[in-house]
Short mmCIF file of C-alpha atoms in Angstrom, two decimals:
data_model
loop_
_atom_site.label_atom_id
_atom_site.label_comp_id
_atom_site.label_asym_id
_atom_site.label_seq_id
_atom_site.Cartn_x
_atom_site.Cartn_y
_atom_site.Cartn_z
CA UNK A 1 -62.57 60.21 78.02
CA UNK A 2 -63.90 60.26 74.44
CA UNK A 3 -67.59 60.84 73.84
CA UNK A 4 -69.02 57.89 72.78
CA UNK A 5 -72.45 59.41 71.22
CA UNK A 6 -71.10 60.15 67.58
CA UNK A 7 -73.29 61.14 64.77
CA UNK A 8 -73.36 57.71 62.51
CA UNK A 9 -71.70 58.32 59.32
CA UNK A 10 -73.76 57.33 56.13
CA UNK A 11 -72.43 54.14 53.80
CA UNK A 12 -70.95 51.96 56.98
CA UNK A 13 -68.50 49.70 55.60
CA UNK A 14 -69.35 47.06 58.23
CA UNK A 15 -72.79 46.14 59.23
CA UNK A 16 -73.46 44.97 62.99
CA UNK A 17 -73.53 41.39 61.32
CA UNK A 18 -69.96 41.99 59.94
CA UNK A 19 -68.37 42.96 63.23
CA UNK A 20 -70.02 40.32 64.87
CA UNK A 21 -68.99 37.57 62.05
CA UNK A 22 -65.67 38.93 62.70
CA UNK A 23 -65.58 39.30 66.21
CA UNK A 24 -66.90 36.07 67.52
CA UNK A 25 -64.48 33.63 66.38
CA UNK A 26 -61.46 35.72 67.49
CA UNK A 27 -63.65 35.25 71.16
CA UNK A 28 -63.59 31.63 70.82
CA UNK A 29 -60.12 31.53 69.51
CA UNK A 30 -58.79 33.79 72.12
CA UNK A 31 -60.31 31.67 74.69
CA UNK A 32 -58.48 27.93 72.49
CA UNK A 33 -55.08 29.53 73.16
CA UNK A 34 -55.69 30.57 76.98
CA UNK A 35 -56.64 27.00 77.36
CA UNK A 36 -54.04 25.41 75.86
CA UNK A 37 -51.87 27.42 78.01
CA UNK A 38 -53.96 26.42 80.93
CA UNK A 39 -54.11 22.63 79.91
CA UNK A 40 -50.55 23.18 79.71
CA UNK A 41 -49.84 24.04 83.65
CA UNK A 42 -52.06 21.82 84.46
CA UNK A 43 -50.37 18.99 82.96
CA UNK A 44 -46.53 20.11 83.97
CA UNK A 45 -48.37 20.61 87.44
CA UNK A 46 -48.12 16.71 88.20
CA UNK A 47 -44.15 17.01 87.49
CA UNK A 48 -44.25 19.22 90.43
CA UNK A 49 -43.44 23.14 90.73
CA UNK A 50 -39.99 22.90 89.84
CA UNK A 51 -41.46 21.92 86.51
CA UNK A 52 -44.12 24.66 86.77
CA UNK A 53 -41.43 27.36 87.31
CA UNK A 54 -39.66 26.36 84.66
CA UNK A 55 -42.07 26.24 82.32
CA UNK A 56 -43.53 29.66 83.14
CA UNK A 57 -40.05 31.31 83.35
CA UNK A 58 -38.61 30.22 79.67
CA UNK A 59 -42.35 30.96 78.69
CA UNK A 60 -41.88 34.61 79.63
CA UNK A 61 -39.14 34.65 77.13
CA UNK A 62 -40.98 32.71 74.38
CA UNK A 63 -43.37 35.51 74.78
CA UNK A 64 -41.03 37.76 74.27
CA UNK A 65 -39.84 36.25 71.03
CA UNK A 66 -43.00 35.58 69.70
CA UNK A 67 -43.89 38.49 70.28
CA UNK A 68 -41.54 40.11 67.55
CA UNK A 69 -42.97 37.94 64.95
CA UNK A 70 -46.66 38.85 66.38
CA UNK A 71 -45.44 42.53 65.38
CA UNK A 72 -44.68 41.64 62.41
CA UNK A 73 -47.67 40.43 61.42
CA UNK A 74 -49.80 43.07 62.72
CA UNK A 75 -47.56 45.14 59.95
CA UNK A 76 -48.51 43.33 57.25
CA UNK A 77 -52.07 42.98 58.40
CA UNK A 78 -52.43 46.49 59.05
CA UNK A 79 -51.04 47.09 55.66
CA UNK A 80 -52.51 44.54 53.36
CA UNK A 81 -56.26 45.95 55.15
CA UNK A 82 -55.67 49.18 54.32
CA UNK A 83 -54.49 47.86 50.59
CA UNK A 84 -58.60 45.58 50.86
CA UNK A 85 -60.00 48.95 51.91
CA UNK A 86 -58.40 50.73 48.92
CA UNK A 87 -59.59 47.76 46.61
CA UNK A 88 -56.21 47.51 45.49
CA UNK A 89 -56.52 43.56 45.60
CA UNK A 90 -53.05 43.25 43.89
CA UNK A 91 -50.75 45.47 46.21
CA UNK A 92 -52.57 43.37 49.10
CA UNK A 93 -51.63 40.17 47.55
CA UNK A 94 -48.18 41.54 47.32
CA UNK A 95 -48.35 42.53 51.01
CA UNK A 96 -49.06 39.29 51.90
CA UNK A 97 -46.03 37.74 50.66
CA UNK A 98 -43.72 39.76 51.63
CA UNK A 99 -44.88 39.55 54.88
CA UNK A 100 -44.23 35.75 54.66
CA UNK A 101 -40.73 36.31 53.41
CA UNK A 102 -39.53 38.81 56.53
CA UNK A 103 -41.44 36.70 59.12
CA UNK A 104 -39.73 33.39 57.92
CA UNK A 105 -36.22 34.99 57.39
CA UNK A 106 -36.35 36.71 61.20
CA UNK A 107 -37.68 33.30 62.81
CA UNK A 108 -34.46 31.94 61.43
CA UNK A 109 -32.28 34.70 62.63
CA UNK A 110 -33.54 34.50 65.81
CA UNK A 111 -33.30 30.70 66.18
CA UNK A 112 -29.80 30.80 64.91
CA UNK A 113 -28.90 33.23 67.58
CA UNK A 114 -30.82 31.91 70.63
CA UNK A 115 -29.61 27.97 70.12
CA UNK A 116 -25.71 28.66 71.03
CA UNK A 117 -26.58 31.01 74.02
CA UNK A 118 -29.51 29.80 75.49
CA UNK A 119 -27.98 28.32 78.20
CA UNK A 120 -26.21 31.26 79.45
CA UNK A 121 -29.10 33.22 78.51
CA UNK A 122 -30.95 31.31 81.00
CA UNK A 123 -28.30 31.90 83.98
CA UNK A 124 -27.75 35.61 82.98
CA UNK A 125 -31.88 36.19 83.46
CA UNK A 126 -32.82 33.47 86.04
CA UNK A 127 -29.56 32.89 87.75
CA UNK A 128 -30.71 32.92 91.10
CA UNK A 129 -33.66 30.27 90.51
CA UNK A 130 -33.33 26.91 91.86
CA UNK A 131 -30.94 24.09 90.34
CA UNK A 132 -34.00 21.74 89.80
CA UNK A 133 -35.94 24.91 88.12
CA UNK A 134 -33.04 25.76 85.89
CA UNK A 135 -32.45 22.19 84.52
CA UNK A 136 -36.47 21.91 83.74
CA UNK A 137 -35.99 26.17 81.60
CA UNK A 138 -33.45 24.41 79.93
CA UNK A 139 -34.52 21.42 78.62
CA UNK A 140 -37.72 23.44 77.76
CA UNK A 141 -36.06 26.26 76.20
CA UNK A 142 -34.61 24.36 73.84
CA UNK A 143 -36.96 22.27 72.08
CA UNK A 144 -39.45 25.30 71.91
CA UNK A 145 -36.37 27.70 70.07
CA UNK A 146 -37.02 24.87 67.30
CA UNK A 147 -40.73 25.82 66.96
CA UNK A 148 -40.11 29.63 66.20
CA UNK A 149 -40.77 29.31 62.42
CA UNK A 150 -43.43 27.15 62.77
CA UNK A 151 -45.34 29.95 65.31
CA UNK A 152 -44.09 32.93 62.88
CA UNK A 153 -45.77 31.73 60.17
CA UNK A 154 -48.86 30.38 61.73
CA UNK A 155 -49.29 33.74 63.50
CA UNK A 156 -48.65 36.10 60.38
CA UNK A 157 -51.05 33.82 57.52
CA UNK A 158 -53.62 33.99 60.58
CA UNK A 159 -53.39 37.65 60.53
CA UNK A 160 -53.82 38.09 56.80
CA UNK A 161 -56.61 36.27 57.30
CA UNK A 162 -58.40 38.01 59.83
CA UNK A 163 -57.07 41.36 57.95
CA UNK A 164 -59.62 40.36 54.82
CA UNK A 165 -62.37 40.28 57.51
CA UNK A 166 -62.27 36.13 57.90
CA UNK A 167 -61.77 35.66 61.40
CA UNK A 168 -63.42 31.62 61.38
CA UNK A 169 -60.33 30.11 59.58
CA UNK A 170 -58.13 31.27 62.12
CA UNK A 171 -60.23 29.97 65.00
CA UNK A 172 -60.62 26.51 63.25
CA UNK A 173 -56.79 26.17 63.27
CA UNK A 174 -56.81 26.96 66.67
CA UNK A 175 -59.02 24.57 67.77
CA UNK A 176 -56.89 21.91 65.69
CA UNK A 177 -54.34 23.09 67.18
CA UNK A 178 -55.49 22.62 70.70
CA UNK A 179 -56.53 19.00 70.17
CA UNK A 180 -52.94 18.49 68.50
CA UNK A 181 -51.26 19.82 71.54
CA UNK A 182 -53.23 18.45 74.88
CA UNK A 183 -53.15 15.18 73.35
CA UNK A 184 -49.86 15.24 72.32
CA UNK A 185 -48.84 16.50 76.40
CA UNK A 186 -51.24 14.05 77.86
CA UNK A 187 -49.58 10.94 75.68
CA UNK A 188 -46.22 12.62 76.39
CA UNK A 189 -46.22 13.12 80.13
CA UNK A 190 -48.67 10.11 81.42
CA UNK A 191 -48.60 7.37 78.56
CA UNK A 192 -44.75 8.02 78.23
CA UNK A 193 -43.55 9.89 81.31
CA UNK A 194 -41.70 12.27 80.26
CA UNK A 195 -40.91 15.13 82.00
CA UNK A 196 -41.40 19.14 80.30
CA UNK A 197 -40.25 18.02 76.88
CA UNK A 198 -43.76 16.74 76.63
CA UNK A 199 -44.97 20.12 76.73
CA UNK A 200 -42.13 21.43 74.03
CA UNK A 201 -42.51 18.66 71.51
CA UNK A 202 -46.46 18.73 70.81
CA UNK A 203 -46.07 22.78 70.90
CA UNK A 204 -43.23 22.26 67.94
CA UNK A 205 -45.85 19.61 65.93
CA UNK A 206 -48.65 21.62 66.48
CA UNK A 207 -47.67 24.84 65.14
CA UNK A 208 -45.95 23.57 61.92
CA UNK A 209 -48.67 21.82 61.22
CA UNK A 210 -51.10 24.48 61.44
CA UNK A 211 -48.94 26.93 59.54
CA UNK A 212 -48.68 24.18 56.96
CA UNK A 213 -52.39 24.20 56.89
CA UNK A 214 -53.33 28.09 56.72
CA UNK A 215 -50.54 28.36 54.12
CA UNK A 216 -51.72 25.73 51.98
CA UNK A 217 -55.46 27.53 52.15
CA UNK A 218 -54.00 31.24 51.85
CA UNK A 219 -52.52 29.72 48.21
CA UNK A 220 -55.46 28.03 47.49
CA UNK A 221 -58.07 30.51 48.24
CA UNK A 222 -59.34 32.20 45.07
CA UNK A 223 -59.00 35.91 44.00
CA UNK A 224 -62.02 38.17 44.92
CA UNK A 225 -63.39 41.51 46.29
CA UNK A 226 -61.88 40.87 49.66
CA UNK A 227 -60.36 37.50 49.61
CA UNK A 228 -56.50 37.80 49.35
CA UNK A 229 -54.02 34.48 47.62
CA UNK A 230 -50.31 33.80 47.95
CA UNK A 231 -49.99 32.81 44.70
CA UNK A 232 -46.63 33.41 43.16
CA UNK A 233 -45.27 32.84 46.51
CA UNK A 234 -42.14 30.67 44.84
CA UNK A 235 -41.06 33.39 42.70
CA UNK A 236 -39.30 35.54 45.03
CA UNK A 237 -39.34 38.98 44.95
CA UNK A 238 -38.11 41.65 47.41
CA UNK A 239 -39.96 44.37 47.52
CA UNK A 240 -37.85 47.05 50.48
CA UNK A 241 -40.52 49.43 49.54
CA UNK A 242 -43.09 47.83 50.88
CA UNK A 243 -41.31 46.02 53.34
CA UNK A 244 -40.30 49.34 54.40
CA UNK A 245 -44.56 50.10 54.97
CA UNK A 246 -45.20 46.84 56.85
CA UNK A 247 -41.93 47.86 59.23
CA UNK A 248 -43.77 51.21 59.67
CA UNK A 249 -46.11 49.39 62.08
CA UNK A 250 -44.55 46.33 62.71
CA UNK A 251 -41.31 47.77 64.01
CA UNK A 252 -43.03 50.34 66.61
CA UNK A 253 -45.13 47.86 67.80
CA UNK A 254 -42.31 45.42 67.91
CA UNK A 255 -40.30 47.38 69.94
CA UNK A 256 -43.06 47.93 72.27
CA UNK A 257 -43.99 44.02 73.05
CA UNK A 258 -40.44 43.23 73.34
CA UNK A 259 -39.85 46.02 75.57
CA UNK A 260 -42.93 45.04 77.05
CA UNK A 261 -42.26 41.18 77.80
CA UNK A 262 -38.19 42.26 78.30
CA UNK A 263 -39.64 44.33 81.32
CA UNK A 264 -42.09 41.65 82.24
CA UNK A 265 -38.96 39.58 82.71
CA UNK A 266 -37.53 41.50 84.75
CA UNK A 267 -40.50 41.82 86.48
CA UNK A 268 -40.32 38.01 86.90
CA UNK A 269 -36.90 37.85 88.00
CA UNK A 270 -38.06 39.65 90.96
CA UNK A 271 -40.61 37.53 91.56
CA UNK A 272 -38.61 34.79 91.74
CA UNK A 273 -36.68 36.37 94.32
CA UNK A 274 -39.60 35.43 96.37
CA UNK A 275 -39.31 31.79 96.54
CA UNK A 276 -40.95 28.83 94.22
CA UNK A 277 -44.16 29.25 95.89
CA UNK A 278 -44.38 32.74 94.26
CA UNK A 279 -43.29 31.49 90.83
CA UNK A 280 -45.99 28.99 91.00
CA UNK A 281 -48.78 31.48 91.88
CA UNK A 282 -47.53 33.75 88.97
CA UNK A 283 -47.36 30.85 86.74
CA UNK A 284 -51.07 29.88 87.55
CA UNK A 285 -52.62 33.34 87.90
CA UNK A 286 -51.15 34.25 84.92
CA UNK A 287 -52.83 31.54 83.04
CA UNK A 288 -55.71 32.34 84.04
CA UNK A 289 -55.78 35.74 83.94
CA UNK A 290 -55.86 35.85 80.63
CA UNK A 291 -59.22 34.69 80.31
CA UNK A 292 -60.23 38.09 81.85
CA UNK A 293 -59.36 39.92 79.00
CA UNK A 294 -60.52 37.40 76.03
CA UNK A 295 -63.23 39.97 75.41
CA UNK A 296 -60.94 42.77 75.22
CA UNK A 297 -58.03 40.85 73.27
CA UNK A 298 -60.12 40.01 70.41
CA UNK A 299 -62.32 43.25 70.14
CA UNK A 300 -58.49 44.89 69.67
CA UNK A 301 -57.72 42.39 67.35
CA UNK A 302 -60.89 43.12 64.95
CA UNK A 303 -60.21 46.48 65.52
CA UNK A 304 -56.99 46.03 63.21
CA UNK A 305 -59.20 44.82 60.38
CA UNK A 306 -61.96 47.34 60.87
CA UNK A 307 -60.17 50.82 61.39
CA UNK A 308 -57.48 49.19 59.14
CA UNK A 309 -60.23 48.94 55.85
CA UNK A 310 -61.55 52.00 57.16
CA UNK A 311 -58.66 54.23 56.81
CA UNK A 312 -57.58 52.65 54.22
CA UNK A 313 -61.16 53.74 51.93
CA UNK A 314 -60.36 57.01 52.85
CA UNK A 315 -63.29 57.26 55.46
CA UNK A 316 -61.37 58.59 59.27
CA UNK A 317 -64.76 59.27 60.29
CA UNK A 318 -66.03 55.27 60.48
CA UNK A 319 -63.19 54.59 61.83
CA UNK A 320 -63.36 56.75 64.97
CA UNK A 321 -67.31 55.83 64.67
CA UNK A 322 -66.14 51.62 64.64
CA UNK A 323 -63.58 52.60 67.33
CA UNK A 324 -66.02 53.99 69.87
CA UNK A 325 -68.63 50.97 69.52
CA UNK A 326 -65.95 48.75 69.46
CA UNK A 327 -64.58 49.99 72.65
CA UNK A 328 -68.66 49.76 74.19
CA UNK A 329 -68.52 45.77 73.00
CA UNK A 330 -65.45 45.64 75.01
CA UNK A 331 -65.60 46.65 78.21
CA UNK A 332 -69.24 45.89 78.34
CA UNK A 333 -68.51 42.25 78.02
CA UNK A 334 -65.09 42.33 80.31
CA UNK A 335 -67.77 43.00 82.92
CA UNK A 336 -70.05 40.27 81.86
CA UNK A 337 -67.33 37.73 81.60
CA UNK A 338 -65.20 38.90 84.75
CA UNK A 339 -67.84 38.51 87.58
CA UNK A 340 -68.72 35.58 87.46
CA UNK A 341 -65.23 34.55 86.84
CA UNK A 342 -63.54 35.96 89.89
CA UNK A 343 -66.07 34.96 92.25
CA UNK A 344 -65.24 31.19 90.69
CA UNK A 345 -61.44 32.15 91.10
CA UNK A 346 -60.62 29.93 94.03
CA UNK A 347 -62.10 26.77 92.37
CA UNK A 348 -60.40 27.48 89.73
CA UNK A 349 -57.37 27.43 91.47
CA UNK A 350 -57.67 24.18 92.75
CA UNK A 351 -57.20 22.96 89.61
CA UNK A 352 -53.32 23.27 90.01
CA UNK A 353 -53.08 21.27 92.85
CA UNK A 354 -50.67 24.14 94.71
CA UNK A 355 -50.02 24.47 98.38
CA UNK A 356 -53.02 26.64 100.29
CA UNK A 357 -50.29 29.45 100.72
CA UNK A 358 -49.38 29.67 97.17
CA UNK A 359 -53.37 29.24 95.85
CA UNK A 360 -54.17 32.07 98.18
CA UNK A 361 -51.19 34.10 96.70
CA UNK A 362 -52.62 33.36 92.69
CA UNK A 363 -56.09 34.86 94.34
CA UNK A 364 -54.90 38.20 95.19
CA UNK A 365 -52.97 38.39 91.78
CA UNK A 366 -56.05 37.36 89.75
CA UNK A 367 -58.66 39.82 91.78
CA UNK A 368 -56.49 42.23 91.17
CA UNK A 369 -56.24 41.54 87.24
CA UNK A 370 -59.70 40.81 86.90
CA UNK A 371 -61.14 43.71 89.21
CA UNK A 372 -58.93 46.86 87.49
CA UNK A 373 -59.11 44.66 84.21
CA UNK A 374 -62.77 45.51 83.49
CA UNK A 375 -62.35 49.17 84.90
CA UNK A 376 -58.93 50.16 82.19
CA UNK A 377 -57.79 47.23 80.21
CA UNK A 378 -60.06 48.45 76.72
CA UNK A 379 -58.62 51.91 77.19
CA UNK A 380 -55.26 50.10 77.75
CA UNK A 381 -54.79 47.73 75.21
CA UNK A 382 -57.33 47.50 72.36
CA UNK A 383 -57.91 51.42 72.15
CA UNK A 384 -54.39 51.89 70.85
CA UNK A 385 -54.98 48.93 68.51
CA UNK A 386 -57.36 51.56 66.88
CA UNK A 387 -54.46 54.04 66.61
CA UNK A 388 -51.80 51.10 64.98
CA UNK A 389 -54.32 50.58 62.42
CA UNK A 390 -54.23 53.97 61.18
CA UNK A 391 -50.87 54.33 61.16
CA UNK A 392 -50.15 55.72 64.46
CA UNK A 393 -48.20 53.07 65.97
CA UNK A 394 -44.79 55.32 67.05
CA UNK A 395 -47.02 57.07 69.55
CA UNK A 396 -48.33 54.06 71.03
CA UNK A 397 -44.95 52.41 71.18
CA UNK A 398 -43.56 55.53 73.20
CA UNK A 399 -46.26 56.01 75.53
CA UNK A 400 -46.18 51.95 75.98
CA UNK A 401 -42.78 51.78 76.42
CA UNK A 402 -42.06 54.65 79.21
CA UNK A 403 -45.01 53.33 80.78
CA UNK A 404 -44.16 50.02 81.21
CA UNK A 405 -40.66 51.03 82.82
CA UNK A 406 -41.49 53.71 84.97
CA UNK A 407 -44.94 52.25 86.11
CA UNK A 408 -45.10 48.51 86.07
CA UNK A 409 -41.21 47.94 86.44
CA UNK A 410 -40.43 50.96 88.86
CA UNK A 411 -42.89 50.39 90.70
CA UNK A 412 -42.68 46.61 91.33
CA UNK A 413 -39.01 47.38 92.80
CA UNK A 414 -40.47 49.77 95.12
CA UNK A 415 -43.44 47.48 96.39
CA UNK A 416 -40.81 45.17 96.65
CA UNK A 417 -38.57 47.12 98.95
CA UNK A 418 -41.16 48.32 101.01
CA UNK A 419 -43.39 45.20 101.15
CA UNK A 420 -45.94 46.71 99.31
CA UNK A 421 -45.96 50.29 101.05
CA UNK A 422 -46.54 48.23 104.15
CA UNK A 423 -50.19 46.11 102.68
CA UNK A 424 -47.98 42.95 103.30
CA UNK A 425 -47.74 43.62 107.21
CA UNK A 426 -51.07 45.02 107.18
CA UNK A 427 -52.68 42.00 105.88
CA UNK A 428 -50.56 39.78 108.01
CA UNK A 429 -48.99 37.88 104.93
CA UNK A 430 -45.49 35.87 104.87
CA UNK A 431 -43.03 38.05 103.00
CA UNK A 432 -43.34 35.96 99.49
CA UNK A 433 -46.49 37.87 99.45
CA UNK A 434 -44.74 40.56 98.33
CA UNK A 435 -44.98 39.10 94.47
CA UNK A 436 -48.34 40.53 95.12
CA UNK A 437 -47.00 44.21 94.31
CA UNK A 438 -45.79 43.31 90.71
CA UNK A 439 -49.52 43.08 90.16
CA UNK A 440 -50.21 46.23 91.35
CA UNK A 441 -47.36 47.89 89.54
CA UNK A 442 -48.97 46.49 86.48
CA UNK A 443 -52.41 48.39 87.26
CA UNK A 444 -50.59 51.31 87.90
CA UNK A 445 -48.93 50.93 84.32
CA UNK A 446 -53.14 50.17 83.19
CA UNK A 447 -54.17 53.69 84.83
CA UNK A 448 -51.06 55.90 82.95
CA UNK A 449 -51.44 54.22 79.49
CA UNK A 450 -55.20 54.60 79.33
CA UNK A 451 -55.06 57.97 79.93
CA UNK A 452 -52.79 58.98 77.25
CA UNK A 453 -54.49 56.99 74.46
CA UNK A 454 -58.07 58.13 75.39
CA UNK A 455 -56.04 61.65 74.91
CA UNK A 456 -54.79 60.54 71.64
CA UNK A 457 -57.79 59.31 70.28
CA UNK A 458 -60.02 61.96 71.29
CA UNK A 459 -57.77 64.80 69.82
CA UNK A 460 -57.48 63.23 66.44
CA UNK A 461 -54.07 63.03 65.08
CA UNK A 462 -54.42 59.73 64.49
CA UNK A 463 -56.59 60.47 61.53
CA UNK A 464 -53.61 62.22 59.80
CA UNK A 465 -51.41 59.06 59.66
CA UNK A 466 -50.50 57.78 56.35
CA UNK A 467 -49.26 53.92 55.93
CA UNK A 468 -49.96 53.71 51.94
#
C-alpha cells in the first residue's frame, strides 16, 4: 500500500475548497442516478418479477453499451483537462468538439446495429429465461436502443463539464432529469397502465432533453481561464489527430467496461440459471448496492479532473499528492456512509415488495457488497481513475480485464458448481442461493485488482505517461 504521508508540494493547484466544490455535487449526483434506478425497480416491481427480470437483464446490456460511450467521454475529458491544465484554452475547445462528433457518430453505429438483431441478441444471451421474462427484455430493449444518442451526448458534455472543474451543472441536469423520469414512469405505469415501456419511454425523453440542455449551455458559456465553449460546433472539422489522443484513453478504458459489463453478463446468465427469484434479488441488490459506493464513484470521478489538470501543468508531484488525499476522502466516507446503510439493508428491501426467500437472498448480496466495499472498492475503482488521467489507461485496462475473467467470472462458475465451496449446505439455504457466489467472485476480482494498482501507483510509471 502507498504511503499516504507525502511532503505537500508548494503552489497547489486546488485548494481544499476546490476539491470540495468539485466533489460534492458529483456526491449528490451520483446518489440522483442510483435513485432513479431505484425508483425505477420499484415502479416495474408492481408489474411483477417477470417485469423486474426483464428490466434488470436488458439493463445489464444497456450498461454495457453505455458504457462505450461513458469511455469515450472520459477520453475527451481526460484530454481537454490536461489541454485546461496546460492553459491551452483553444486545443481544449477543440477537444471538446471532437469529442461530440465521435460520441454522436458511434451512438448511431451502434443503434443501427443493435435494432435488426436485438431480438436474437436477446435469445442468444438470455435464452434460457422465462417466456414471460423474455417478452418484457424485449419490449424494453427496444425502446431504450432509441435513447443511445440522447445518453451519449448527455454523458460526454457532462464530462467536459466536470473536466473544467464545474461539477454543479452536471448535478442540476441530473436532478432534472430525475423529476423528468419518475414522473414520466409513475404517469406511465399507474395513470396509463402500461406495462415496462413506461420505464423505456421517460428514460428516451429524459436524456434528450438533458443533452439538449447541457449542449445548449456548453455553446453558450463564455470563453475564460477555465471555462471551455462549443462554439463553431456547425463547422465540421475532423481532426484524426486528436481524435487519435482522446482514443488513447477512451479506447483502453472502453475495452475494459465493455469487457467488464460483457463478463457481468455472463455473470448474469448464470444467475438466471437459478430461477426468477434469483434474478429478482440481483435486480434489487444491485440497485441498491450502488449507493455503497456513491462516495467512492464520485471521488474517482473528480479524480479525472484533478490529476487530469495536474499532469497536464506539468506538476506529477500534485498529482500523486491529490491522489493520496483523494483516496483518504474516499474510503473514509465509504465507511461513514456504509454502516449505517447495511444495518438499514433489510428495510430497505422491503421496499420491493419480493418474496421473504428472495429479500433474504438481496441481503447476503448487499452485505457482502457493502462489507468488502468499504475495505477495497477505492483501491479498486477510483485509484486507477488516478492512473487514466495521466495517461496510463492500457495498464488499467489489462489488469481490469484479466481480472474480471479469471476472478469474478471464473470464479462465479466454480461457486456455482460447487454450491459455493459447500457455504450453501452449510448455511442450510435452497440451491438458488447459490447466486450468492457471483457476489463473492466479484470480491475476489476487488482483492486482485487493488493490489496491482496500489503497485502501480506506488512505483510511479504512471508519472511518465504522455496524452498531449
Amino acid at each position: 500500500m502507498p504511503s499516504f504521508r507525502s511532503k505537500r508540494p508548494e503552489g497547489l493547484l486546488f485548494s481544499n475548497r476546490d476539491l470540495w466544490t468539485l466533489i460534492w455535487p458529483l456526491l449528490i449526483e451520483q446518489t440522483l442516478q442510483i435513485t432513479l434506478g431505484i425508483a425505477d425497480i420499484i415502479m416495474v416491481s408492481s408489474l411483477g418479477e417477470s417485469a423486474v427480470g426483464g428490466v434488470s437483464l436488458v439493463d445489464q446490456i444497456n450498461i454495457l453499451l453505455v458504457n462505450i460511450f461513458a469511455a469515450l467521454a472520459t477520453g475527451g475529458a481526460v484530454v481537454c483537462s490536461q489541454y485546461i491544465g496546460r492553459t491551452n484554452m483553444k486545443m481544449a475547445e477543440k477537444t471538446a468538439r471532437q469529442l461530440l462528433y465521435a460520441v454522436t457518430a458511434l451512438a448511431f453505429i451502434v443503434m443501427a446495429i443493435c435494432l435488426p438483431i436485438r431480438k436474437p441478441l436477446l435469445r442468444l444471451i438470455f435464452g434460457s429465461i422465462e417466456q414471460d421474462v423474455m417478452a418484457a427484455s424485449q419490449k424494453y430493449f427496444f425502446i431504450t436502443l432509441l435513447a443511445l444518442p440522447g445518453i451519449a451526448l448527455y454523458n460526454a458534455a457532462a464530462s467536459l463539464f466536470r473536466a473544467q472543474g464545474n461539477s454543479r451543472i452536471s448535478m442540476i441536469v441530473a436532478a432534472l432529469v430525475n423529476v423528468l423520469n419518475i414522473g414520466g414512469n409513475a404517469w406511465l405505469i399507474y395513470g396509463m397502465h402500461c406495462g415496462v415501456e413506461g420505464v423505456a419511454i421517460p428514460t428516451l425523453i429524459s436524456r434528450l432533453f438533458a443533452a439538449i440542455i447541457l449542449l445548449v449551455l456548453l455553446y453558450r458559456q463564455k470563453q475564460g481561464e477555465k471555462a471551455v465553449s462549443i462554439r463553431g460546433i456547425f463547422h465540421f472539422e475532423w481532426d484524426w489527430h486528436l481524435v487519435g489522443r482522446i482514443l488513447k484513453i477512451g479506447v483502453p478504458n472502453g475495452l475494459e467496461n465493455s469487457m467488464f459489463q460483457f463478463g457481468k453478463i455472463l455473470v448474469l446468465s448464470l444467475v438466471s440459471t437459478f430461477g426468477t427469484n434469483a434474478i429478482a434479488a440481483n435486480a434489487a441488490a444491485n440497485t441498491i448496492a450502488g449507493f455503497e459506493v456513491i462516495p467512492g464513484a464520485a471521488v474517482g470521478m473528480a479524480m479525472l479532473t484533478v490529476v487530469g489538470q495536474c499532469m497536464g501543468a506539468g506538476r506529477s508531484d500534485q498529482a500523486s499528492y491529490y491522489t493520496k488525499k483523494m483516496l483518504l476522502i474516499a474510503i473514509a466516507s465509504m465507511w461513514v456512509l456504509n454502516i449505517p446503510l447495511l444495518l438499514s439493508a433489510r428495510w430497505l428491501l422491503g421496499f420491493y415488495h419480493m418474496s421473504p426467500q428472495t429479500t433474504d437472498m438481496a441481503w447476503w448480496m448487499m452485505f457482502f457488497h457493502g462489507f468488502f466495499g468499504m475495505l477495497i472498492w477505492s483501491f479498486s475503482f477510483s485509484l486507477p481513475n488516478s492512473l487514466r488521467a495521466a495517461g496510463d489507461a492500457t495498464f488499467t485496462m489489462i489488469v481490469s480485464i484479466v481480472s474480471m475473467w479469471v476472478f469474478r467470472v471464473g470464479m462465479s462458475y466454480i461457486f456455482a458448481r460447487t454450491q459455493i465451496l459447500g457455504l450453501v449446505r452449510f448455511m442450510n439455504w435452497d440451491e438458488c442461493y447459490g447466486a450468492v457466489g457471483t457476489w463473492l467472485s466479484m470480491n475476489i476480482d476487488w482483492a486482485v485488482r487493488s493490489a496491482f494498482f496500489i503497485g502501480r501507483f506506488a512505483g510511479g510509471k504512471w508519472k511518465k505517461a504522455k496524452v498531449i
